Every structure is written in structure tokens, then in C-alpha cells.
Short mmCIF file of C-alpha atoms and ligand atoms in Angstrom, two decimals:
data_model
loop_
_atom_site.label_atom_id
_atom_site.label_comp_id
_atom_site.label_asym_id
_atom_site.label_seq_id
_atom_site.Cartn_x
_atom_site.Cartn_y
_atom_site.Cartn_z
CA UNK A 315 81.13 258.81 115.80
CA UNK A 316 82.91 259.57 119.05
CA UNK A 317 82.58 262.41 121.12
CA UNK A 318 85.99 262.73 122.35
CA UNK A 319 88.43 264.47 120.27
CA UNK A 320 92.69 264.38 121.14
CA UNK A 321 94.86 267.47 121.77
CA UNK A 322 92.61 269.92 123.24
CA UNK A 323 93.07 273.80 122.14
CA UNK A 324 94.70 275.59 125.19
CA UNK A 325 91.60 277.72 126.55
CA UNK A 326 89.07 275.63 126.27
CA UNK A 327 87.23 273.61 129.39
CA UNK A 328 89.17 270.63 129.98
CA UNK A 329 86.00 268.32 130.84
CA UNK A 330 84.52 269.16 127.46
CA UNK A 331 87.32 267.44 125.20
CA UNK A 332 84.76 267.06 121.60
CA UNK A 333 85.39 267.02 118.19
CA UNK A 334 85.01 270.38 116.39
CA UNK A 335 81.42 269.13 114.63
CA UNK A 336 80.05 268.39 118.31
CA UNK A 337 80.69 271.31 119.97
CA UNK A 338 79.11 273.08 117.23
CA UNK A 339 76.16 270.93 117.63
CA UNK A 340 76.53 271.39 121.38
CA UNK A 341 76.64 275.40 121.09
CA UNK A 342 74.12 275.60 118.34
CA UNK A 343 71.39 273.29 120.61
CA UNK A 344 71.98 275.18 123.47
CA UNK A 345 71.62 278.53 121.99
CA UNK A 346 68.23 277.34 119.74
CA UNK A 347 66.82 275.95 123.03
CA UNK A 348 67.82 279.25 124.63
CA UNK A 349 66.02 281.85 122.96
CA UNK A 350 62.32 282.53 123.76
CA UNK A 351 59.91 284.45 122.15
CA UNK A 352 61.88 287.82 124.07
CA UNK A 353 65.47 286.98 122.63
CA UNK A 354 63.90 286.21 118.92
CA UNK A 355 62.13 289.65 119.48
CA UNK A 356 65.52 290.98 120.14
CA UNK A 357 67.31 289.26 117.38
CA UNK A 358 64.79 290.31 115.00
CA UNK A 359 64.46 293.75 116.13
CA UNK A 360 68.24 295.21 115.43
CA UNK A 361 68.50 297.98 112.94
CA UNK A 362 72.20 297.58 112.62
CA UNK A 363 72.46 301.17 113.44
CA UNK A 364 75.73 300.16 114.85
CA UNK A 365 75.06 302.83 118.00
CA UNK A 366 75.71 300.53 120.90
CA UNK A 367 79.39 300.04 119.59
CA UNK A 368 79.64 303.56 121.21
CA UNK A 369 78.32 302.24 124.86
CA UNK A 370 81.21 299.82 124.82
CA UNK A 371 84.38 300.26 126.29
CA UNK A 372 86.53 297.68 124.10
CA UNK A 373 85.00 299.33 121.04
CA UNK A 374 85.61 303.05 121.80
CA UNK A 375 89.28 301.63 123.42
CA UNK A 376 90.00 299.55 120.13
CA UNK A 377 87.43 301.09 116.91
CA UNK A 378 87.40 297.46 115.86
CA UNK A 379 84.27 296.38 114.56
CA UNK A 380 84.63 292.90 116.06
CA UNK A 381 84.18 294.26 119.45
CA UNK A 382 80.61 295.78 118.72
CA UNK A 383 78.25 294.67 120.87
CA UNK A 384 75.36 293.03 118.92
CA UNK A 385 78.41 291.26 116.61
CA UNK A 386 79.58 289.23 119.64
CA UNK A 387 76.36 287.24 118.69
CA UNK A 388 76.81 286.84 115.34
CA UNK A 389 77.06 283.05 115.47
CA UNK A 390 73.64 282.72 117.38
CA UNK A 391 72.17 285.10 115.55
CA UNK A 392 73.16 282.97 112.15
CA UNK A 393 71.95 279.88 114.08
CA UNK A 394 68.92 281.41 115.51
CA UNK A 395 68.42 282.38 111.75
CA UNK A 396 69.14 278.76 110.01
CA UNK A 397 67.34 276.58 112.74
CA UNK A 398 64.39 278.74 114.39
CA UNK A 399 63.45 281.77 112.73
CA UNK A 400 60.16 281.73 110.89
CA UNK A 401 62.17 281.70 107.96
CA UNK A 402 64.52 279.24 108.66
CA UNK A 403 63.54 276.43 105.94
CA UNK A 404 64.67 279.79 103.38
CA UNK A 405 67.62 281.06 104.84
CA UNK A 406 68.72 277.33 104.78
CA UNK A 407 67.65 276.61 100.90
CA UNK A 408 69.04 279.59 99.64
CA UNK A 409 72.24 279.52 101.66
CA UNK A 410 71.55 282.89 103.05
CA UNK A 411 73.00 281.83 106.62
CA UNK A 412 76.00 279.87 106.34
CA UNK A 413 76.19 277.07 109.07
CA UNK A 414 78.42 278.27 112.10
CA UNK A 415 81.94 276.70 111.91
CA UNK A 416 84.21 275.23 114.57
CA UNK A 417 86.58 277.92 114.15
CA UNK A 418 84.26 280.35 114.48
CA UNK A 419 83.13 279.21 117.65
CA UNK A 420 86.52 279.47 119.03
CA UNK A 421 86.98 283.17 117.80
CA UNK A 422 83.86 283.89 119.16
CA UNK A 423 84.82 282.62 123.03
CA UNK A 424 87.40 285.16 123.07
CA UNK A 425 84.76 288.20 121.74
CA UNK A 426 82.29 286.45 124.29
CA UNK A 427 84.14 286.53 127.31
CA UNK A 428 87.31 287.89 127.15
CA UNK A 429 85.94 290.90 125.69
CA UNK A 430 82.51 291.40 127.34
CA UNK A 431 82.44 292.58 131.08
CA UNK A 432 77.88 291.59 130.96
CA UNK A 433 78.00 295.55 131.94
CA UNK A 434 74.93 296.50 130.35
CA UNK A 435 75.91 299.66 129.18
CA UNK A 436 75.40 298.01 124.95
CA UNK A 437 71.74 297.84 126.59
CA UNK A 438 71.09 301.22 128.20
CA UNK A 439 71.72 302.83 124.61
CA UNK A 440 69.77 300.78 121.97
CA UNK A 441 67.14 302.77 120.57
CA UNK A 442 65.61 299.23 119.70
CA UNK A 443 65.57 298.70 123.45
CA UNK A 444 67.03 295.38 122.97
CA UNK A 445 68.89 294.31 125.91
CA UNK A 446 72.28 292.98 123.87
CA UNK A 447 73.98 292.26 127.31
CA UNK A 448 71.17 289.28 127.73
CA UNK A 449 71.90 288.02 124.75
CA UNK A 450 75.01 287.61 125.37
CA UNK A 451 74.58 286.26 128.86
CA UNK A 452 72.49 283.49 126.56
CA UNK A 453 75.41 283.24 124.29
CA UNK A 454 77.85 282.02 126.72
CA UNK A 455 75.25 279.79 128.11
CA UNK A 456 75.80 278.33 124.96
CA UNK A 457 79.42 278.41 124.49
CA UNK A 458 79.56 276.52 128.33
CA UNK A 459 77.05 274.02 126.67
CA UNK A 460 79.66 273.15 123.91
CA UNK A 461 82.50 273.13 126.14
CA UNK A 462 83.69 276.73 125.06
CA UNK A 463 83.55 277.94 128.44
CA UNK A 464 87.30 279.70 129.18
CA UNK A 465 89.63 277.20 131.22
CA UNK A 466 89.77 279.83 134.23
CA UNK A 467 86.20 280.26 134.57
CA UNK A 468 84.97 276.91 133.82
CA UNK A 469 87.52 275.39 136.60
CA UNK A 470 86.94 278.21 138.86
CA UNK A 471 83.25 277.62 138.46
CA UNK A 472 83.29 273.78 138.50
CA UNK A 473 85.41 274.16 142.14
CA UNK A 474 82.81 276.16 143.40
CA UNK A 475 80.13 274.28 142.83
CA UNK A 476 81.26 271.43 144.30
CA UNK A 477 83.14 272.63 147.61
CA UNK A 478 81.76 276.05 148.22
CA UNK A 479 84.86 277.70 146.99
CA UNK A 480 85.96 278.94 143.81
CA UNK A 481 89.44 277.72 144.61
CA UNK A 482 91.32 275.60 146.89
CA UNK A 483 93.05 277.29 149.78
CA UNK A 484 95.51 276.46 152.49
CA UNK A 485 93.18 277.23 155.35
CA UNK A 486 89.36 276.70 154.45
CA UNK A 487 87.84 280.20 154.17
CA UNK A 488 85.60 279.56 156.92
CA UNK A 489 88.49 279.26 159.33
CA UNK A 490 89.84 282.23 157.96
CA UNK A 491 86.97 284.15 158.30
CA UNK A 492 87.55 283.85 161.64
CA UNK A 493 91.44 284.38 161.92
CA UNK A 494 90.30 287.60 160.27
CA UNK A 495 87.99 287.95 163.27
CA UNK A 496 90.83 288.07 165.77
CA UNK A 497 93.60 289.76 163.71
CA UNK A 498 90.60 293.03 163.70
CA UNK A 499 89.36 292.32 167.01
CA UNK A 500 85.66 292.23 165.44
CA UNK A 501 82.98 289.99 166.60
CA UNK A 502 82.19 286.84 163.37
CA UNK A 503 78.93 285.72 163.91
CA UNK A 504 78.79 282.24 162.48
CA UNK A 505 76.50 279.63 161.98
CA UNK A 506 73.52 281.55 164.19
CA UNK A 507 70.03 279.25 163.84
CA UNK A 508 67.90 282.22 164.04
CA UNK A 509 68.53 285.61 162.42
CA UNK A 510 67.50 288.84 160.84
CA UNK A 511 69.94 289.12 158.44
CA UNK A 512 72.23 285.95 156.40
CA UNK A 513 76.13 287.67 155.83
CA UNK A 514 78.28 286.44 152.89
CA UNK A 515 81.51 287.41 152.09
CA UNK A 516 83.53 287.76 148.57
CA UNK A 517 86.10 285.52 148.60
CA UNK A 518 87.90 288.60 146.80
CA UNK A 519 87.74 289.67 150.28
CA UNK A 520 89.03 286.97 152.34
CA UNK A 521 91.98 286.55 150.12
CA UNK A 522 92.67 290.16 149.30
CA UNK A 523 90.87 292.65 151.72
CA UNK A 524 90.50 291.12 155.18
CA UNK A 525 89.95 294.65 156.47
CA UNK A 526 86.55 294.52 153.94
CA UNK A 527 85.51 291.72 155.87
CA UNK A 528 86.22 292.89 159.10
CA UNK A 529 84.65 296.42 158.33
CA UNK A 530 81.22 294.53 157.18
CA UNK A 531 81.22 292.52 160.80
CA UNK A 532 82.29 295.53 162.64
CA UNK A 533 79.15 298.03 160.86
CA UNK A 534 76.90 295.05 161.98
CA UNK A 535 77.95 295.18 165.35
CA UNK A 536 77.76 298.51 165.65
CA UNK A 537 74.19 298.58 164.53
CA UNK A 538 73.07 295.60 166.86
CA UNK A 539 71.69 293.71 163.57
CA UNK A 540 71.21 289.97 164.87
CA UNK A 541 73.42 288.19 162.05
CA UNK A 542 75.10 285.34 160.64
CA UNK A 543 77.62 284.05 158.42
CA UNK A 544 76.92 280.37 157.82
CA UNK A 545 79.88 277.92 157.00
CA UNK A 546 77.85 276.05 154.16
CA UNK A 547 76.80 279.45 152.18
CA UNK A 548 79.64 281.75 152.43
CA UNK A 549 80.75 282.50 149.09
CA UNK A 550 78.96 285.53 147.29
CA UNK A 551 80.73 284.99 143.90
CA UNK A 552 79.16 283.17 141.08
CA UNK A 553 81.24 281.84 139.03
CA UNK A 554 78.50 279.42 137.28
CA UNK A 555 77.34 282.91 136.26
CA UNK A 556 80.57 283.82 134.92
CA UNK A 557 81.47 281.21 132.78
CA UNK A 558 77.78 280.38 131.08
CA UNK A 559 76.93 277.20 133.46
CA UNK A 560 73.26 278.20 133.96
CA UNK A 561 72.61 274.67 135.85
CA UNK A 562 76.35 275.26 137.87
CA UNK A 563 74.86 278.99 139.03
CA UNK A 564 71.75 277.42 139.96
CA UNK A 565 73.78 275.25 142.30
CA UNK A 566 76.01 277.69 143.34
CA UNK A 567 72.68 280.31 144.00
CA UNK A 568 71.24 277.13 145.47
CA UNK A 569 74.04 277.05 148.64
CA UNK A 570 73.17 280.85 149.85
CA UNK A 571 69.24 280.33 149.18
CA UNK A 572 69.63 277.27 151.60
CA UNK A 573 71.59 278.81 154.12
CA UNK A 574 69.33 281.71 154.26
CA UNK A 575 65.96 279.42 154.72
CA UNK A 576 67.67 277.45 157.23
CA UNK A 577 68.98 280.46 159.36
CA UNK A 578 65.16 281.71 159.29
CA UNK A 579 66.50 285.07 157.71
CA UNK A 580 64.38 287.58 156.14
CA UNK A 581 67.32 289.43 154.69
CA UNK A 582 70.10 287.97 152.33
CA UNK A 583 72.82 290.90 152.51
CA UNK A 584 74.96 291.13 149.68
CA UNK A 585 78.52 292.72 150.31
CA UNK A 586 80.42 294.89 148.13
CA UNK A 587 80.07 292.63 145.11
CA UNK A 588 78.80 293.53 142.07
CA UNK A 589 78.10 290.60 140.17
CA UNK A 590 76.80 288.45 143.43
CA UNK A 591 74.30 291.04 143.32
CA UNK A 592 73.07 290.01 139.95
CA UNK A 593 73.11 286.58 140.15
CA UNK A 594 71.09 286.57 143.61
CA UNK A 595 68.92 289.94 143.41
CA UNK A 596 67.89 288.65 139.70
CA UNK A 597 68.74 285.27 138.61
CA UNK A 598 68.29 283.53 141.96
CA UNK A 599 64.50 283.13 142.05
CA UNK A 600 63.91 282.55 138.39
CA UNK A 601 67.02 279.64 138.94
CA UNK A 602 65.14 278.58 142.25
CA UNK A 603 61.66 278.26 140.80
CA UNK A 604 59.98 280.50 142.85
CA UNK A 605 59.95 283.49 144.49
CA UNK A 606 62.78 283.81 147.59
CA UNK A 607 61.74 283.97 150.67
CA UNK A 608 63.93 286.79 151.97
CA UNK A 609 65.25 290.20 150.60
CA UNK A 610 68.44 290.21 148.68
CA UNK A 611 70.08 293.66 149.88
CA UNK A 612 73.41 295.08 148.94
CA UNK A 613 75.64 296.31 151.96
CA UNK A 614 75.26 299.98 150.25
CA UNK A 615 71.68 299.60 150.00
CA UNK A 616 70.73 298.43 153.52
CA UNK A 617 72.77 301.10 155.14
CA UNK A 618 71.01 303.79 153.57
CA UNK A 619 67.90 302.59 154.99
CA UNK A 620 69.32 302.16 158.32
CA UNK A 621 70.96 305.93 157.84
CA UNK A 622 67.31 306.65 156.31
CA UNK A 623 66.30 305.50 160.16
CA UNK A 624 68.43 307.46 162.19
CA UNK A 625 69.96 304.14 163.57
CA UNK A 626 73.14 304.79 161.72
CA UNK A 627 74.69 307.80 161.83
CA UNK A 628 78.31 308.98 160.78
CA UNK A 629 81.22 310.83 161.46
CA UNK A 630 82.90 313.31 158.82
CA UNK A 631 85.10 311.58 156.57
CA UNK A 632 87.64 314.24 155.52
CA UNK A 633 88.89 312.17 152.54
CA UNK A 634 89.16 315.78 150.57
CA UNK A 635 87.91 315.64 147.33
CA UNK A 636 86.81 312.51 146.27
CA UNK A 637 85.01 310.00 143.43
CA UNK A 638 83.07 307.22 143.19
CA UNK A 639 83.55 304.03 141.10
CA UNK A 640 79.40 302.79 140.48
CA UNK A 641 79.80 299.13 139.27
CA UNK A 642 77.67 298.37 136.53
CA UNK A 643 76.02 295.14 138.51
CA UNK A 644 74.54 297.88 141.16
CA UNK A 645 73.84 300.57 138.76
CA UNK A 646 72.43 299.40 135.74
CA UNK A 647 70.73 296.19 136.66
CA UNK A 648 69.94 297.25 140.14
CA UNK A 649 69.59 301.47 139.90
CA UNK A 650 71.32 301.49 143.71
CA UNK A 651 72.67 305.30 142.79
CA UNK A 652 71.40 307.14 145.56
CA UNK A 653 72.59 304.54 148.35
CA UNK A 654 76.21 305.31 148.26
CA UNK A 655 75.78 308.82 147.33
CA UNK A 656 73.52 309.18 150.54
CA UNK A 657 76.19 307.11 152.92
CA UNK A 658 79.20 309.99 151.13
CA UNK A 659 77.04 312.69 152.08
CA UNK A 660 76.31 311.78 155.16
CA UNK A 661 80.24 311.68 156.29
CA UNK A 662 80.05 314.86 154.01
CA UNK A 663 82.52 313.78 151.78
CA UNK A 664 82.73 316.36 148.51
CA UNK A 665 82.15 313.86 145.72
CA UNK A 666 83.33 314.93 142.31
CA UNK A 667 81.35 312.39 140.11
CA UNK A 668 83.48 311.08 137.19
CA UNK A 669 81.86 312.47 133.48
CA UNK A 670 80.35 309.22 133.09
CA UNK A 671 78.68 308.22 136.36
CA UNK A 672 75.93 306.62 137.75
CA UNK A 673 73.56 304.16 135.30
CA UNK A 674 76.14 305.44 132.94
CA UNK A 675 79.14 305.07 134.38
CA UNK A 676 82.23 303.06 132.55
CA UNK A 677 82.85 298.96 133.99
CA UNK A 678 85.95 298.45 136.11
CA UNK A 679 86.85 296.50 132.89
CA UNK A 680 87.39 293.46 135.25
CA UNK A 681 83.45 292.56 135.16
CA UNK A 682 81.97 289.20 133.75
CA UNK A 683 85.00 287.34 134.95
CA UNK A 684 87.25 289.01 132.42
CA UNK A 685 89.94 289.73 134.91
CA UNK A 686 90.37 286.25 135.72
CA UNK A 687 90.55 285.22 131.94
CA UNK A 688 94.83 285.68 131.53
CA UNK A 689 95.17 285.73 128.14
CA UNK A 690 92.56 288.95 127.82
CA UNK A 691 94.84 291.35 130.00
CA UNK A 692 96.26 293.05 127.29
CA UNK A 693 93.07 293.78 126.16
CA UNK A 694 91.80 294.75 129.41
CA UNK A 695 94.39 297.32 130.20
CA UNK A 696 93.90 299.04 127.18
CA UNK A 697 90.05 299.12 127.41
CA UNK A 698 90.98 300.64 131.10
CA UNK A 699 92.88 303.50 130.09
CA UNK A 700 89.64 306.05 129.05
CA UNK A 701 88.39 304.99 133.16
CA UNK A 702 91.54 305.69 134.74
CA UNK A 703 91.68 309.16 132.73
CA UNK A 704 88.33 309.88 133.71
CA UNK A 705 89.02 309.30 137.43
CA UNK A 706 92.41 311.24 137.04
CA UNK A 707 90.26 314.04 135.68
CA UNK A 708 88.19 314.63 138.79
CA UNK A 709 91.37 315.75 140.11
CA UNK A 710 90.25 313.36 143.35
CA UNK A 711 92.90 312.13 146.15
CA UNK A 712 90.52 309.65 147.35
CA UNK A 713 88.89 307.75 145.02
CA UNK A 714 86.21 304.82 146.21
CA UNK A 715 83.97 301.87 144.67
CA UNK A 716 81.52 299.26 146.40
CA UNK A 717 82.45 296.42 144.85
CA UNK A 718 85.53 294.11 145.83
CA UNK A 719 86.11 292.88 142.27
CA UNK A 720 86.33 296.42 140.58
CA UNK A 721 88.81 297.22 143.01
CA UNK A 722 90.77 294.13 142.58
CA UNK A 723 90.87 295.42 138.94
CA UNK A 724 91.74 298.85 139.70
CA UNK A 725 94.22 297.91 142.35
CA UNK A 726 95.97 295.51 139.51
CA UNK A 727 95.92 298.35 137.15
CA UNK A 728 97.80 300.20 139.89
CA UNK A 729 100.46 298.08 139.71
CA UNK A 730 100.37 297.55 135.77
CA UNK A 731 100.56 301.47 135.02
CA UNK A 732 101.56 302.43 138.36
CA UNK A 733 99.53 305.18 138.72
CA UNK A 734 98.79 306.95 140.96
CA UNK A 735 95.76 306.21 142.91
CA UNK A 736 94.47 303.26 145.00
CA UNK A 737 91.23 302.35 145.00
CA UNK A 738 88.98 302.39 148.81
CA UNK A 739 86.00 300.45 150.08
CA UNK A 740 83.05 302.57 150.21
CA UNK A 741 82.61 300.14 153.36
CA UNK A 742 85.28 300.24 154.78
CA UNK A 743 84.98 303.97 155.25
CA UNK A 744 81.90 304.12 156.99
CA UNK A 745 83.12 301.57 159.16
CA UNK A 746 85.81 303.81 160.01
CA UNK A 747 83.15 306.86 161.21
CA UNK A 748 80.70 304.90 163.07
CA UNK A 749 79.22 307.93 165.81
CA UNK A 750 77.25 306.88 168.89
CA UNK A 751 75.81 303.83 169.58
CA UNK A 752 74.06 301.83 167.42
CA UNK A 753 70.39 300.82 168.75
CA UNK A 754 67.49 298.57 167.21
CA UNK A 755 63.99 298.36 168.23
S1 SF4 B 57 72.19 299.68 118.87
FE1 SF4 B 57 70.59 298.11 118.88
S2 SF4 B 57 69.67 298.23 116.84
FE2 SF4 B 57 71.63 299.33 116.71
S3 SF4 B 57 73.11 297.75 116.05
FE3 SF4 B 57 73.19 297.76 118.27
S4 SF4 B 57 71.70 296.16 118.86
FE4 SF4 B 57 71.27 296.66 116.72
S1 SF4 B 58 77.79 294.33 128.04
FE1 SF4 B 58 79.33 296.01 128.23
S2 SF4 B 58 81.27 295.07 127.64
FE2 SF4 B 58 79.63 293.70 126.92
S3 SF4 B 58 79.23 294.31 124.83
FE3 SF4 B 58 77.80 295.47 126.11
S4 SF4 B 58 78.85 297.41 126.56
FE4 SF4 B 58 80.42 295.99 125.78
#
């Protein structure tokens, strides 16, 4: 039979035109060759207790059941069941797992990715301790397999991975980079053959916040760190991660990892970007094959050492009072808390924390590529509303986040609610209070 079907439903990856039966069989291989002993410990081990459908944001936002977390695997968990569970030969006799459908598979996408931002937060509250979020990480693996990947992921992903970029742009971002350099009057180290430290930039920030980038060069400067930006490894984002492509994010990983070897530097820093964080902190080695030979560092992170040092040391901020946007990639997969809260004391900014903060702090509701997934801003915007409230109840006028992407989302439901606050780089503002001069051994 052919493997090519006709019309192709509108959000589904356009290189992946099948028939309904093989992308079923595509999504149903890919998810039985996925899970290892851990993920059949997981699927085995739920309760249905139901209590992580109060960790999620689209749940509390909606109280449909469809967006509880452990249900957004259903399908794998049926196929898991059917094909590789030790009871599998049963379930399949006795009809006790109906065989996933086509149509199912499309529903699914939607509960996948449009409505999971991969925060974690499902996973923090388990009292099974499984880690739902990793399932569903495998999940979309899965879905990419079969083709089910979202049209604005899997194109953004399948650009990246093969010219660097997620998109195409009128001026390569490399040459902006450096137009950015001039417009700020800040130093761009690029393409260095020896350093201490490999920069990379979201591309959030070159088309959005050029004064992010320019802050990250500047606090660099300042400190004397001998760094580069290299031209073939710029781009922090992931978007293989994003949209499921585990072999795409391995490529994509594969750029930076290269860069960094060849630039001899012992440090990978990680700018304010959550999910780049992730995807090289975590996935990167396991993806590589080995262990990396460098630190992975976010921005937040390393400048709490260096204020840890005494080499950094900052002004006071006067923002008034203020809050803090922790993005889940940082928090909960990477517990980097204290770093930001040190850098806001430090410019003695009076931090009123939002009720759920740190490792339990609310997503943007942009995360896991949602926010570049169009049809799923309704959805979004509704899920965003019990944030925004809780950031309008800290009574803040300043209100701040280390990640470009959460304040892409926050800045976009600015415009969409028009309220009332704009969201700052935590970056940006200690680039603002550099005091003295920086020195290094
Ligand atoms: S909280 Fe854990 S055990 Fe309870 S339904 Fe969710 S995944 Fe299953
Ligand atoms: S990872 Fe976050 S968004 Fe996704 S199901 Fe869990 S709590 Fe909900």
C-alpha cells in the first residue's frame, strides 16, 4: 500500500503526508520503541488519583478533564498496554485496549502540544513520583515520528536544523548580531579560537530584544570574561526539542556542542532562555553520547558566582517594589532559585514573590513551543489569566523574568489584554548597575 495519502489536514507536518493507518503505525512504533523499563514503571505506577490535574494550568484555567496531565498520554498508554506490557497478548484477546485510531491521534496533537507547556509542574506533585512531563516529552517524540508534529514547530524546527536558524531573515542573524553591536556601542566578540566562555544568543532576542543582547555582551565586558559568539553555533533555541524531533535536537544540540569544542571553551553560557537550558544542561550529553566537555551555565547562574566572587558587584536598582517571573526550564528542571534572587538582592531590589513562586511557580503559558502554535492562542490566553492575576496581586510596578520566551509571552499578553504591566530582563537590569571595574585573575 502507499505511504502517501492526498489532502493533508491543515496542522499537520507537511513532509509527513501518510495515510491515517501509517501514521498510526508510525506513532505507535515510535512510542513502543520509546519507553524503557523507567517510562513502563511510570505507566504502570499511576493511581489515577487525578491530583496532578491540579498542578496544571490548562486544567485549573478550563476544569476539563481532557487537559489532565497523565490523560494527554492516553493513546501511548493504550499502546504501551496492547503491544508491550507484560500483559499485552491479554489486553489484546480480550479487547481490553482498543487499538489507537487515526482520529485520535489527531485530537491528541492538539492536547500534546498545544496544550502542554513540558513545565513540569504535573511532575513536582505526583505522589507516585512519576515524572508525567517525560512522558509526554516521549509522546511527542512519537507524534513527530508519525508526522503529527504541529506545522509551526515542525517547519520552524526543520529550518533550524538545516541553516542554523529557526527562520529565514532578511539580514543573517550573525550580521545582525553585530549591527546590534554598533546601534549599543557594546563590544561582539565573534568567532574567538580560544576562550573561557562560548556566548549564544536567543534568536527571541535578536529579533525582539536587541537591548537583551547587547546587555549580555556589555556584563561580559564589564567583567573581563575572555568570550565568544561563534557564527556556526549561535542559536540557543531548540526547536527539534519543541516539536518531538529527538534526532533534529540532536543536530540542532550538535551545532553549539561543536562550536564550544572548537573554541576550546570550558563554559557553554546559556542566556535568558528557558528551554535552551533544558535541551543543553540535560538532553545534550545523553543526545551527544557522552559526557560534554564544558559546563552548561545559565546567564543567571554564572553571575551569581561571579557576584559570589566579589568580581561583580552592583549598583541599587530602585525599581520599587518588584516580582519575579521563575521559568519552569530554570526552576524545576534546573533548581536555579537562589541565582536571581541573589543578583535582586544584591541591587537591593524589594522582591514581592508571586503566591506561587520558585520550583512552584506557574509557566509563562508560552513554554514547549505553545506560543508559536497559532491555533492554541485562545487557549493560551485563557490558561494566562490566573498568572497575570497573581503578578497583579503583588501589587509590583516592576515586574521581571530571565527568560526571553516568557517575556515574549507576557509582552503578547500585554497587548492581547492590555494590561498593565511590561515584562523586564532580569539581565538587562544588572547590566544597567554595573559598579567599578570589573577584574579577573
Ligand atoms: S497524580 Fe500521578 S498517580 Fe495521580 S493521576 Fe496523575 S499521574 Fe496518575
Ligand atoms: S507539563 Fe505543565 S502544562 Fe504539561 S501537563 Fe504537566 S503541568 Fe500541564
Amino acid at each position: 500500500m502507499s505511504d502517501t495519502a492526498g489532502a493533508l489536514p491543515a496542522n499537520l507536518a507537511p513532509a509527513e503526508a501518510r495515510t491515517p493507518e501509517a501514521r498510526v503505525a508510525g506513532a505507535m512504533k515510535g512510542f513502543v520503541q520509546e519507553v524503557g523499563a523507567l517510562s513502563a514503571f511510570r505507566l504502570e505506577s499511576c493511581i489515577h488519583c487525578g491530583i496532578c490535574a491540579d498542578a496544571c494550568h490548562f486544567y485549573i484555567a478550563t476544569e476539563d478533564p481532557q487537559y489532565t496531565p497523565i490523560w494527554k498520554v492516553e493513546p501511548f498508554k493504550q499502546a504501551y498496554k496492547r503491544e508491550a506490557s507484560p500483559f499485552a497478548p491479554l489486553f489484546k484477546l480480550f479487547g481490553l485496549k482498543r487499538a489507537v485510531t487515526a482520529d485520535q491521534l489527531e485530537h491528541w496533537q492538539r492536547l500534546l502540544f498545544d496544550s502542554c507547556n513540558m513545565c513540569g509542574r504535573c511532575s513536582l506533585i505526583c505522589p507516585m513520583g512519576i515524572d508525567v512531563a517525560a512522558l509526554i516529552e516521549q509522546a511527542r517524540h512519537a507524534m513527530f515520528d508519525a508526522g503529527l508534529a504541529p506545522k509551526e514547530l515542525y517547519q520552524k524546527a526543520a529550518h533550524q536544523r538545516d541553516t542554523g536558524q529557526p527562520e529565514p531573515s532578511a539580514e543573517p542573524y550573525r550580521d545582525q548580531l553585530l549591527d546590534i553591536g554598533k546601534r549599543f556601542g557594546v563590544d561582539i566578540p565573534l568567532d574567538k579560537p580560544e576562550v573561557e566562555v562560548m556566548l549564544c544568543v536567543p534568536r527571541t532576542d535578536i529579533e525582539h530584544y536587541p537591548s537583551a543582547v547587547a546587555a549580555l555582551a556589555r556584563v561580559m565586558q564589564h567583567l573581563a570574561v575572555s568570550c565568544t559568539f561563534r557564527s556556526d553555533g549561535l542559536v540557543a533555541e531548540n526547536y527539534g526539542y519543541f516539536a518531538g524531533g529527538k534526532e533534529w535536537q540532536r543536530e540542532i544540540s550538535l551545532r553549539l556542542i561543536e562550536q564550544a569544542i572548537a573554541c576550546k571553551a570550558q563554559t557553554l553560557l546559556v542566556p535568558e532562555c528557558g528551554h535552551a537550558y533544558t535541551a543543553l544542561r540535560w538532553a545534550a550529553a545523553e543526545l551527544y553520547g557522552k559526557p560534554l566537555p564544558f559546563k552548561v551555565r545559565h546567564v543567571t547562574e554564572f553571575l551569581a558566582d561571579e557576584l559570589k566572587s566579589g568580581r561583580l558587584k552592583l549598583e541599587h536598582a530602585g525599581t520599587g517594589k518588584t516580582t519575579f517571573h521563575d521559568p519552569c526550564q530554570l526552576v524545576r528542571k534546573g533548581g536555579v532559585t537562589v541565582a536571581p534572587r541573589a543578583l535582586m538582592k544584591a541591587m537591593v531590589i524589594e522582591l514581592n514573590e508571586l503566591k506561587n513562586h520558585g520550583g512552584f511557580s506557574f509557566c509563562c503559558g508560552g513554554g514547549g513551543g505553545v506560543l508559536d502554535i497559532e491555533r492554541a492562542a485562545p487557549l493560551r490566553y485563557r490558561t494566562m489569566e490566573n498568572k497575570l492575576r497573581e503578578i497583579d496581586d503583588t501589587g509590583a510596578q516592576t515586574f521581571l523574568t530571565s527568560c526571553s520566551d516568557c517575556r515574549r509571552t507576557f509582552d503578547d499578553a500585554q497587548a492581547h489584554f492590555q494590561w498593565d504591566k511590561a515584562p523586564h530582563s532580569l539581565l538587562e537590569l544588572v547590566a544597567k548597575h554595573l559598579a567599578g571595574a570589573g577584574t579577573r585573575p
